[in-house]
Amino acid sequence: MADKIVKSDAEWREQLTDEQYRVTRQHGTERPGSHENLPTEPGTFTCVCCGAPLFEQEMKYESHCGWPAFYTGNDESIGMSRDHSHGMERIEVHCEACQAHLGHVFPDGPQPTGLRYCINGVALAFQPKE
Ligand SMILES: [Zn+2]
């Protein structure tokens, strides 16, 4: 189990940019295409709020949906919950450690999982492989 990271709203505001704060702490969605192109070298995509390892480079694929997409994620770092907002039934994904909102999961991804983790690029940082 990942350690839980709890910070006050003011602390998050201090640490994050306005856009990072809006997306991760207020369940926002970045504009399509704004962070679609993530680094392509080997490494790990981490939570921009707390640094938890969320996705590996090899889990990423080109979905051309306007947001970074992954077909799976690091289970121990990612939590899911049901989201009924906007009149849709969706699965919301968040950082298990700090509860940062990351994006949603849709059942139209490639094999082997058939899932598309549609993630806000602004919620991710990148740690190149050493
Ligand atoms: Zn986090």
Short mmCIF file of C-alpha atoms and ligand atoms in Angstrom, two decimals:
data_model
loop_
_atom_site.label_atom_id
_atom_site.label_comp_id
_atom_site.label_asym_id
_atom_site.label_seq_id
_atom_site.Cartn_x
_atom_site.Cartn_y
_atom_site.Cartn_z
CA MET A 1 0.00 0.00 0.00
CA ALA A 2 1.31 3.42 -0.90
CA ASP A 3 1.68 5.93 1.89
CA LYS A 4 -1.12 8.46 1.88
CA ILE A 5 -0.13 12.04 1.25
CA VAL A 6 -2.43 14.63 2.75
CA LYS A 7 -1.90 18.34 2.18
CA SER A 8 -4.17 21.30 2.67
CA ASP A 9 -5.71 23.08 -0.26
CA ALA A 10 -3.36 26.01 0.34
CA GLU A 11 -0.33 23.74 0.22
CA TRP A 12 -1.41 22.23 -3.10
CA ARG A 13 -2.05 25.68 -4.53
CA GLU A 14 1.43 26.71 -3.47
CA GLN A 15 3.08 23.67 -5.02
CA LEU A 16 1.17 23.38 -8.29
CA THR A 17 0.57 25.61 -11.28
CA ASP A 18 -3.00 26.88 -11.73
CA GLU A 19 -3.67 24.32 -14.45
CA GLN A 20 -2.15 21.44 -12.46
CA TYR A 21 -4.23 22.47 -9.46
CA ARG A 22 -7.44 22.80 -11.45
CA VAL A 23 -7.08 19.35 -13.04
CA THR A 24 -5.68 17.28 -10.19
CA ARG A 25 -7.36 18.83 -7.16
CA GLN A 26 -10.64 20.01 -8.71
CA HIS A 27 -11.33 17.16 -11.14
CA GLY A 28 -10.71 19.36 -14.14
CA THR A 29 -9.97 18.32 -17.69
CA GLU A 30 -7.27 19.91 -19.77
CA ARG A 31 -8.09 21.08 -23.27
CA PRO A 32 -7.66 18.34 -25.92
CA GLY A 33 -4.25 18.40 -27.53
CA SER A 34 -2.63 20.53 -24.84
CA HIS A 35 -0.35 17.79 -23.49
CA GLU A 36 -0.84 14.97 -25.93
CA ASN A 37 2.83 14.61 -26.76
CA LEU A 38 4.62 13.21 -23.74
CA PRO A 39 8.31 12.28 -23.60
CA THR A 40 9.07 9.16 -25.63
CA GLU A 41 12.31 8.00 -24.05
CA PRO A 42 12.31 5.09 -21.56
CA GLY A 43 11.10 6.06 -18.12
CA THR A 44 8.17 6.41 -15.77
CA PHE A 45 5.29 8.87 -15.72
CA THR A 46 4.78 10.02 -12.16
CA CYS A 47 2.13 11.96 -10.28
CA VAL A 48 2.80 15.70 -10.67
CA CYS A 49 1.56 16.18 -7.09
CA CYS A 50 3.46 13.54 -5.14
CA GLY A 51 5.81 11.69 -7.51
CA ALA A 52 4.11 8.29 -7.26
CA PRO A 53 5.01 6.05 -10.26
CA LEU A 54 1.75 5.83 -12.22
CA PHE A 55 2.55 4.62 -15.74
CA GLU A 56 5.56 3.16 -17.53
CA GLN A 57 6.61 4.39 -20.95
CA GLU A 58 5.75 1.02 -22.54
CA MET A 59 2.15 1.28 -21.29
CA LYS A 60 1.57 4.37 -23.43
CA TYR A 61 0.07 4.22 -26.92
CA GLU A 62 -1.14 6.66 -29.53
CA SER A 63 -4.90 6.93 -29.25
CA HIS A 64 -5.19 10.25 -31.12
CA CYS A 65 -7.99 11.20 -28.75
CA GLY A 66 -6.38 14.48 -27.70
CA TRP A 67 -4.99 13.24 -24.40
CA PRO A 68 -2.18 10.89 -23.45
CA ALA A 69 -3.44 7.30 -23.40
CA PHE A 70 -2.20 4.18 -21.67
CA TYR A 71 -3.59 0.64 -21.95
CA THR A 72 -2.74 -0.15 -18.34
CA GLY A 73 -1.17 1.48 -15.29
CA ASN A 74 0.68 0.62 -12.10
CA ASP A 75 -2.15 -0.92 -10.06
CA GLU A 76 -0.62 -0.21 -6.69
CA SER A 77 -0.35 3.51 -7.47
CA ILE A 78 -3.68 4.08 -9.21
CA GLY A 79 -7.13 4.08 -7.68
CA MET A 80 -10.49 4.03 -9.45
CA SER A 81 -13.92 5.27 -8.56
CA ARG A 82 -17.28 5.67 -10.28
CA ASP A 83 -17.98 9.10 -11.67
CA HIS A 84 -21.55 10.08 -12.50
CA SER A 85 -20.82 13.69 -13.43
CA HIS A 86 -21.89 15.21 -16.76
CA GLY A 87 -24.71 12.65 -17.07
CA MET A 88 -22.27 9.87 -17.93
CA GLU A 89 -21.25 6.76 -16.10
CA ARG A 90 -17.47 6.76 -16.19
CA ILE A 91 -14.58 5.29 -14.24
CA GLU A 92 -12.42 8.01 -12.77
CA VAL A 93 -8.74 7.29 -12.09
CA HIS A 94 -6.71 8.98 -9.40
CA CYS A 95 -3.37 8.75 -7.64
CA GLU A 96 -3.86 6.36 -4.74
CA ALA A 97 -1.32 8.19 -2.57
CA CYS A 98 -2.52 11.79 -2.84
CA GLN A 99 -5.94 11.44 -4.54
CA ALA A 100 -4.91 13.59 -7.49
CA HIS A 101 -7.46 13.30 -10.30
CA LEU A 102 -5.74 11.88 -13.39
CA GLY A 103 -8.43 11.15 -15.96
CA HIS A 104 -10.86 8.38 -16.91
CA VAL A 105 -10.77 4.79 -18.14
CA PHE A 106 -12.75 3.76 -21.21
CA PRO A 107 -13.36 0.24 -22.57
CA ASP A 108 -12.11 1.01 -26.09
CA GLY A 109 -8.37 0.49 -25.73
CA PRO A 110 -6.03 -1.98 -27.42
CA GLN A 111 -5.29 -5.53 -26.29
CA PRO A 112 -4.23 -7.08 -23.96
CA THR A 113 -6.43 -5.05 -21.61
CA GLY A 114 -8.94 -3.47 -24.00
CA LEU A 115 -8.75 -0.37 -21.83
CA ARG A 116 -7.89 3.23 -22.59
CA TYR A 117 -6.60 5.21 -19.65
CA CYS A 118 -7.31 8.71 -20.93
CA ILE A 119 -5.08 10.89 -18.78
CA ASN A 120 -4.54 14.61 -18.44
CA GLY A 121 -0.91 15.23 -19.41
CA VAL A 122 -0.73 18.10 -16.94
CA ALA A 123 -1.24 15.60 -14.10
CA LEU A 124 1.94 13.75 -15.08
CA ALA A 125 5.63 14.36 -14.52
CA PHE A 126 8.32 12.25 -16.18
CA GLN A 127 11.24 10.39 -14.66
CA PRO A 128 13.69 9.23 -17.36
CA LYS A 129 15.19 5.80 -16.83
CA GLU A 130 18.72 6.03 -15.42
ZN ZN B 1 -0.07 11.63 -6.26
#
